[in-house]
Amino acid sequence: MGAALVTFPDPVTSPFDAAEASAARLAEATGVERHDVAVVLGSGWKPAADRMGEVTAELPMTELGGFPEASVQGHGTTVRSIRNGDRHILAFMGRVHLYEGHHPNVVAHGVRTAVRAGAKAVVLTNAAGGLRPGMWAGQPVLISDHVNLTGHTPLLGVNDERFGPRFPDMSHAYAPRLRELARSVDPELEEAVYLGLLGPTYETPAEVRMVGALGGELVGMSTVLETIAAAHAGAEVLAVSLVTNLAAGLTDEVLDHDDVLAVAATSAERMGTLIADIVGRI
Ligand code: 8IG
């Protein structure tokens, strides 16, 4: 008799089972039974992880199962378990994007794993283009709401009631309580509507005008699917964009990812403190 072939649940066909299995691996690998808060660190936000407490474990995301191989991701993204007082923070040191060719359920797998690992709050960070007059490169902005124009959703297919309802309410997707808490940490934080596109191109000038006409004040290529998955699963979401450029067409400058990263690097220190302070109070 051959041994039974044991396969890891597929986040595409069994997102709940995959998240449950990854959460179990996380508990085993970190020795932490439950994580209280999850943080997803996007471009330019990684230094924030160094300010959130004592790192008690760090492992490649691929070790949890359900995440794309490192070769596809380009570099080995890790996940950290961080102790802050009596809190356990789960920090993803990067994310998976739709434009890399991944299924929406793969994009949402980290957030779902965090929720199954116990996280009641999910903090999402990203770099984004800013459209609202007065926005400046290096400015952190709270996301108050979103427009999902990616054309995708992590809720496609048969709904798994173990996560949440078929038709989740999204009127408070970005938790008012957490936004208030963030503004109590930094009263100068502005709020804006984030419009999510597939990418990977930045917008043409006509597309920037479209984004503005549709109510977008920030534009980017991430976050919206993770917010949908977290809200569906009943977690509170806080999301912060670092404005790294004025959206194309609003300036004469050509958008370059290196410029985006340079702005992020300049702001890293401040963003780290901001997120650490917020996470410490959630
Ligand atoms: I950073 O201007 C960053 N990410 N779609 N547009 C889109 N994504 C972005 C932008 C931008 N800047």
Tab-separated table of C-alpha atoms and ligand atoms in Angstrom:
chain	number	residue	atom	x	y	z
A	1	MET	CA	0.000	0.000	0.000
A	2	GLY	CA	1.391	3.403	-0.903
A	3	ALA	CA	1.211	6.201	1.636
A	4	ALA	CA	-1.762	8.490	1.210
A	5	LEU	CA	-0.832	11.600	-0.688
A	6	VAL	CA	-1.351	14.505	1.680
A	7	THR	CA	-1.718	17.806	-0.132
A	8	PHE	CA	-1.924	21.277	1.330
A	9	PRO	CA	-5.370	22.855	0.889
A	10	ASP	CA	-5.456	25.095	-2.184
A	11	PRO	CA	-6.274	28.756	-1.402
A	12	VAL	CA	-8.013	28.949	-4.786
A	13	THR	CA	-10.458	26.098	-4.247
A	14	SER	CA	-10.503	25.908	-0.426
A	15	PRO	CA	-9.555	29.318	0.926
A	16	PHE	CA	-10.855	28.640	4.427
A	17	ASP	CA	-9.106	25.286	4.799
A	18	ALA	CA	-5.901	26.767	3.379
A	19	ALA	CA	-6.006	29.672	5.829
A	20	GLU	CA	-6.734	27.288	8.693
A	21	ALA	CA	-3.803	25.074	7.707
A	22	SER	CA	-1.430	28.051	7.374
A	23	ALA	CA	-2.576	29.389	10.744
A	24	ALA	CA	-1.801	26.005	12.322
A	25	ARG	CA	1.672	26.016	10.763
A	26	LEU	CA	2.189	29.570	11.992
A	27	ALA	CA	1.301	28.613	15.565
A	28	GLU	CA	3.669	25.672	15.397
A	29	ALA	CA	6.558	27.587	13.810
A	30	THR	CA	6.295	30.624	16.105
A	31	GLY	CA	5.155	28.917	19.301
A	32	VAL	CA	2.437	31.588	19.485
A	33	GLU	CA	-1.039	30.069	19.683
A	34	ARG	CA	-2.896	33.258	18.725
A	35	HIS	CA	-1.808	36.516	17.085
A	36	ASP	CA	-3.876	39.569	18.018
A	37	VAL	CA	-3.120	42.030	15.220
A	38	ALA	CA	-1.793	41.570	11.684
A	39	VAL	CA	0.170	44.169	9.743
A	40	VAL	CA	0.853	43.964	6.010
A	41	LEU	CA	3.841	46.101	5.085
A	42	GLY	CA	3.844	47.377	1.513
A	43	SER	CA	6.511	49.211	-0.464
A	44	GLY	CA	8.475	51.518	1.773
A	45	TRP	CA	6.885	50.370	4.995
A	46	LYS	CA	9.231	47.562	5.993
A	47	PRO	CA	11.261	49.607	8.524
A	48	ALA	CA	8.037	49.975	10.497
A	49	ALA	CA	8.353	46.337	11.529
A	50	ASP	CA	11.526	47.122	13.485
A	51	ARG	CA	9.619	49.481	15.746
A	52	MET	CA	6.700	47.298	16.740
A	53	GLY	CA	8.362	45.278	19.485
A	54	GLU	CA	10.585	42.263	19.952
A	55	VAL	CA	10.796	39.914	16.973
A	56	THR	CA	10.374	36.435	18.449
A	57	ALA	CA	10.245	34.503	15.156
A	58	GLU	CA	10.752	35.157	11.457
A	59	LEU	CA	10.128	32.682	8.677
A	60	PRO	CA	9.603	32.663	4.906
A	61	MET	CA	5.926	33.092	4.024
A	62	THR	CA	6.253	30.019	1.798
A	63	GLU	CA	6.805	27.871	4.918
A	64	LEU	CA	3.213	28.545	5.915
A	65	GLY	CA	1.877	27.041	2.697
A	66	GLY	CA	-0.506	28.694	0.258
A	67	PHE	CA	1.863	31.497	-0.735
A	68	PRO	CA	3.615	31.621	-4.123
A	69	GLU	CA	7.131	30.268	-4.349
A	70	ALA	CA	9.859	32.801	-3.594
A	71	SER	CA	11.120	32.593	-7.184
A	72	VAL	CA	7.815	33.970	-8.391
A	73	GLN	CA	7.735	36.635	-5.713
A	74	GLY	CA	11.189	37.780	-6.770
A	75	HIS	CA	12.613	37.665	-3.294
A	76	GLY	CA	11.943	35.710	-0.153
A	77	THR	CA	9.221	37.547	1.698
A	78	THR	CA	9.082	36.723	5.380
A	79	VAL	CA	6.531	36.898	8.136
A	80	ARG	CA	7.465	37.970	11.645
A	81	SER	CA	5.941	37.275	15.019
A	82	ILE	CA	6.469	40.302	17.232
A	83	ARG	CA	5.767	40.665	20.937
A	84	ASN	CA	4.555	44.051	22.134
A	85	GLY	CA	3.625	43.901	25.826
A	86	ASP	CA	1.042	41.145	26.105
A	87	ARG	CA	0.176	41.461	22.400
A	88	HIS	CA	1.346	39.264	19.573
A	89	ILE	CA	1.659	41.052	16.245
A	90	LEU	CA	1.917	39.193	12.954
A	91	ALA	CA	3.836	41.267	10.392
A	92	PHE	CA	3.919	40.295	6.723
A	93	MET	CA	7.080	41.857	5.285
A	94	GLY	CA	5.523	42.225	1.842
A	95	ARG	CA	2.478	41.144	-0.101
A	96	VAL	CA	1.296	39.329	-3.201
A	97	HIS	CA	-0.238	41.458	-5.976
A	98	LEU	CA	-2.842	40.596	-8.601
A	99	TYR	CA	-0.635	41.982	-11.368
A	100	GLU	CA	1.949	39.296	-10.595
A	101	GLY	CA	-0.598	36.901	-12.008
A	102	HIS	CA	-1.943	35.483	-8.761
A	103	HIS	CA	-5.526	34.479	-8.096
A	104	PRO	CA	-7.450	36.855	-5.797
A	105	ASN	CA	-7.601	34.109	-3.172
A	106	VAL	CA	-3.799	33.927	-3.166
A	107	VAL	CA	-3.650	37.699	-2.740
A	108	ALA	CA	-6.045	37.365	0.216
A	109	HIS	CA	-4.377	34.313	1.765
A	110	GLY	CA	-2.184	36.266	4.206
A	111	VAL	CA	-5.059	38.246	5.632
A	112	ARG	CA	-7.227	35.144	5.902
A	113	THR	CA	-4.425	33.252	7.598
A	114	ALA	CA	-4.041	36.111	10.084
A	115	VAL	CA	-7.755	36.072	10.891
A	116	ARG	CA	-7.708	32.316	11.419
A	117	ALA	CA	-4.637	32.834	13.613
A	118	GLY	CA	-6.730	35.062	15.845
A	119	ALA	CA	-6.237	38.578	14.450
A	120	LYS	CA	-9.266	40.776	15.107
A	121	ALA	CA	-7.611	43.780	13.446
A	122	VAL	CA	-5.666	44.001	10.192
A	123	VAL	CA	-3.470	46.980	9.358
A	124	LEU	CA	-2.762	47.345	5.642
A	125	THR	CA	-0.087	49.699	4.323
A	126	ASN	CA	0.822	50.666	0.790
A	127	ALA	CA	2.423	53.295	-1.399
A	128	ALA	CA	0.035	55.176	-3.649
A	129	GLY	CA	-0.381	58.009	-6.069
A	130	GLY	CA	-2.178	61.063	-4.747
A	131	LEU	CA	-4.803	63.007	-6.686
A	132	ARG	CA	-6.231	65.429	-4.167
A	133	PRO	CA	-4.850	68.955	-4.463
A	134	GLY	CA	-2.434	69.668	-1.651
A	135	MET	CA	-1.238	66.096	-1.265
A	136	TRP	CA	2.542	65.789	-1.112
A	137	ALA	CA	5.088	63.028	-1.641
A	138	GLY	CA	5.902	61.491	1.721
A	139	GLN	CA	2.468	62.176	3.225
A	140	PRO	CA	0.742	59.332	5.090
A	141	VAL	CA	-3.016	59.248	4.455
A	142	LEU	CA	-5.661	57.095	6.123
A	143	ILE	CA	-7.919	55.242	3.731
A	144	SER	CA	-11.526	56.071	4.572
A	145	ASP	CA	-13.128	54.003	1.828
A	146	HIS	CA	-12.293	52.368	-1.489
A	147	VAL	CA	-13.452	51.852	-5.047
A	148	ASN	CA	-12.499	48.391	-6.278
A	149	LEU	CA	-11.835	48.688	-10.010
A	150	THR	CA	-9.477	45.721	-10.212
A	151	GLY	CA	-12.268	43.688	-11.772
A	152	HIS	CA	-11.556	40.967	-9.196
A	153	THR	CA	-12.754	39.841	-5.784
A	154	PRO	CA	-11.560	37.190	-3.325
A	155	LEU	CA	-15.215	36.259	-2.771
A	156	LEU	CA	-15.722	34.718	-6.212
A	157	GLY	CA	-17.249	31.269	-6.140
A	158	VAL	CA	-19.284	29.377	-3.575
A	159	ASN	CA	-19.347	31.372	-0.347
A	160	ASP	CA	-17.790	29.713	2.683
A	161	GLU	CA	-20.030	30.704	5.600
A	162	ARG	CA	-17.229	29.789	8.009
A	163	PHE	CA	-15.589	33.067	6.907
A	164	GLY	CA	-18.634	35.263	6.558
A	165	PRO	CA	-21.814	36.034	4.623
A	166	ARG	CA	-22.414	35.755	0.887
A	167	PHE	CA	-23.123	39.480	0.577
A	168	PRO	CA	-20.946	41.261	3.134
A	169	ASP	CA	-21.772	44.804	4.162
A	170	MET	CA	-18.936	47.150	3.183
A	171	SER	CA	-20.242	50.414	4.602
A	172	HIS	CA	-17.718	50.356	7.450
A	173	ALA	CA	-14.969	48.328	5.782
A	174	TYR	CA	-12.312	50.752	7.065
A	175	ALA	CA	-13.190	50.647	10.761
A	176	PRO	CA	-14.228	54.065	12.084
A	177	ARG	CA	-12.922	53.093	15.528
A	178	LEU	CA	-9.411	52.387	14.214
A	179	ARG	CA	-9.365	55.530	12.064
A	180	GLU	CA	-10.245	57.580	15.111
A	181	LEU	CA	-7.545	55.837	17.076
A	182	ALA	CA	-5.004	56.594	14.318
A	183	ARG	CA	-5.974	60.274	14.331
A	184	SER	CA	-5.571	60.378	18.088
A	185	VAL	CA	-1.993	59.179	17.536
A	186	ASP	CA	-1.405	61.748	14.754
A	187	PRO	CA	-4.069	64.492	14.575
A	188	GLU	CA	-2.652	65.699	11.244
A	189	LEU	CA	-3.553	62.475	9.444
A	190	GLU	CA	-5.901	63.181	6.546
A	191	GLU	CA	-8.327	60.653	5.116
A	192	ALA	CA	-8.999	59.820	1.479
A	193	VAL	CA	-10.742	57.375	-0.837
A	194	TYR	CA	-8.414	54.773	-2.394
A	195	LEU	CA	-9.183	53.532	-5.867
A	196	GLY	CA	-7.675	50.135	-6.626
A	197	LEU	CA	-6.621	49.234	-10.170
A	198	LEU	CA	-5.017	46.080	-11.540
A	199	GLY	CA	-1.763	47.719	-12.723
A	200	PRO	CA	1.113	47.190	-13.321
A	201	THR	CA	1.107	50.281	-15.514
A	202	TYR	CA	0.725	53.625	-13.837
A	203	GLU	CA	-2.236	55.562	-15.205
A	204	THR	CA	-2.417	57.441	-18.456
A	205	PRO	CA	-3.473	61.068	-18.034
A	206	ALA	CA	-6.972	60.116	-19.240
A	207	GLU	CA	-7.122	57.345	-16.653
A	208	VAL	CA	-6.079	59.747	-13.898
A	209	ARG	CA	-8.977	61.992	-14.909
A	210	MET	CA	-11.250	58.944	-14.777
A	211	VAL	CA	-9.996	58.023	-11.290
A	212	GLY	CA	-10.743	61.546	-10.090
A	213	ALA	CA	-14.179	61.553	-11.718
A	214	LEU	CA	-14.982	58.284	-9.935
A	215	GLY	CA	-14.084	59.681	-6.552
A	216	GLY	CA	-10.552	58.328	-6.183
A	217	GLU	CA	-8.171	60.534	-4.195
A	218	LEU	CA	-5.480	57.880	-3.883
A	219	VAL	CA	-4.702	55.343	-6.597
A	220	GLY	CA	-2.805	52.092	-6.289
A	221	MET	CA	-2.521	48.415	-7.177
A	222	SER	CA	-3.084	46.655	-3.860
A	223	THR	CA	-5.083	46.630	-0.630
A	224	VAL	CA	-8.695	46.473	-1.877
A	225	LEU	CA	-8.859	42.674	-2.131
A	226	GLU	CA	-7.232	42.260	1.270
A	227	THR	CA	-9.744	44.672	2.778
A	228	ILE	CA	-12.631	42.757	1.210
A	229	ALA	CA	-11.321	39.440	2.563
A	230	ALA	CA	-10.692	40.866	6.042
A	231	ALA	CA	-14.079	42.580	6.230
A	232	HIS	CA	-15.780	39.397	5.009
A	233	ALA	CA	-14.013	37.439	7.732
A	234	GLY	CA	-15.120	39.923	10.394
A	235	ALA	CA	-11.812	41.671	11.130
A	236	GLU	CA	-11.500	45.410	11.645
A	237	VAL	CA	-9.340	47.031	8.958
A	238	LEU	CA	-7.106	50.067	9.181
A	239	ALA	CA	-5.268	51.077	6.006
A	240	VAL	CA	-2.644	53.743	5.490
A	241	SER	CA	-1.225	54.924	2.167
A	242	LEU	CA	2.097	56.637	1.843
A	243	VAL	CA	1.688	59.118	-1.003
A	244	THR	CA	4.882	58.690	-2.983
A	245	ASN	CA	3.915	60.525	-6.137
A	246	LEU	CA	1.260	62.743	-7.575
A	247	ALA	CA	-0.698	60.594	-9.995
A	248	ALA	CA	0.555	60.696	-13.585
A	249	GLY	CA	-0.763	63.548	-15.617
A	250	LEU	CA	-0.941	65.851	-12.621
A	251	THR	CA	2.741	66.684	-12.990
A	252	ASP	CA	5.179	66.679	-15.889
A	253	GLU	CA	7.340	64.118	-14.163
A	254	VAL	CA	7.701	60.582	-15.497
A	255	LEU	CA	6.760	58.032	-12.839
A	256	ASP	CA	9.566	55.753	-11.829
A	257	HIS	CA	9.404	52.998	-9.219
A	258	ASP	CA	12.873	53.975	-7.934
A	259	ASP	CA	11.615	57.499	-7.173
A	260	VAL	CA	8.684	55.932	-5.361
A	261	LEU	CA	11.039	53.840	-3.234
A	262	ALA	CA	13.287	56.856	-2.573
A	263	VAL	CA	10.376	58.842	-1.160
A	264	ALA	CA	9.374	55.854	0.909
A	265	ALA	CA	12.897	55.509	2.291
A	266	THR	CA	12.906	59.162	3.378
A	267	SER	CA	9.625	58.663	5.235
A	268	ALA	CA	10.411	55.229	6.628
A	269	GLU	CA	11.360	56.414	10.080
A	270	ARG	CA	8.187	58.443	10.560
A	271	MET	CA	5.950	55.764	9.088
A	272	GLY	CA	7.508	53.165	11.355
A	273	THR	CA	6.779	55.200	14.438
A	274	LEU	CA	3.253	55.967	13.246
A	275	ILE	CA	2.313	52.340	12.641
A	276	ALA	CA	4.057	51.166	15.806
A	277	ASP	CA	2.147	53.724	17.902
A	278	ILE	CA	-1.160	52.792	16.307
A	279	VAL	CA	-0.617	49.051	16.583
A	280	GLY	CA	0.394	49.466	20.221
A	281	ARG	CA	-3.036	50.941	20.985
A	282	ILE	CA	-5.341	48.729	18.923
B	1	8IG	I1	3.608	54.134	-5.301
B	1	8IG	O1	0.287	56.691	-9.312
B	1	8IG	C1	2.203	54.185	-6.593
B	1	8IG	N1	1.457	53.119	-6.860
B	1	8IG	N2	-2.009	52.796	-9.944
B	1	8IG	N3	-0.840	54.768	-9.621
B	1	8IG	C2	-1.044	53.455	-9.315
B	1	8IG	N4	-0.333	52.823	-8.423
B	1	8IG	C3	0.615	53.510	-7.795
B	1	8IG	C4	0.885	54.849	-8.051
B	1	8IG	C5	0.112	55.524	-9.024
B	1	8IG	N5	1.889	55.249	-7.289
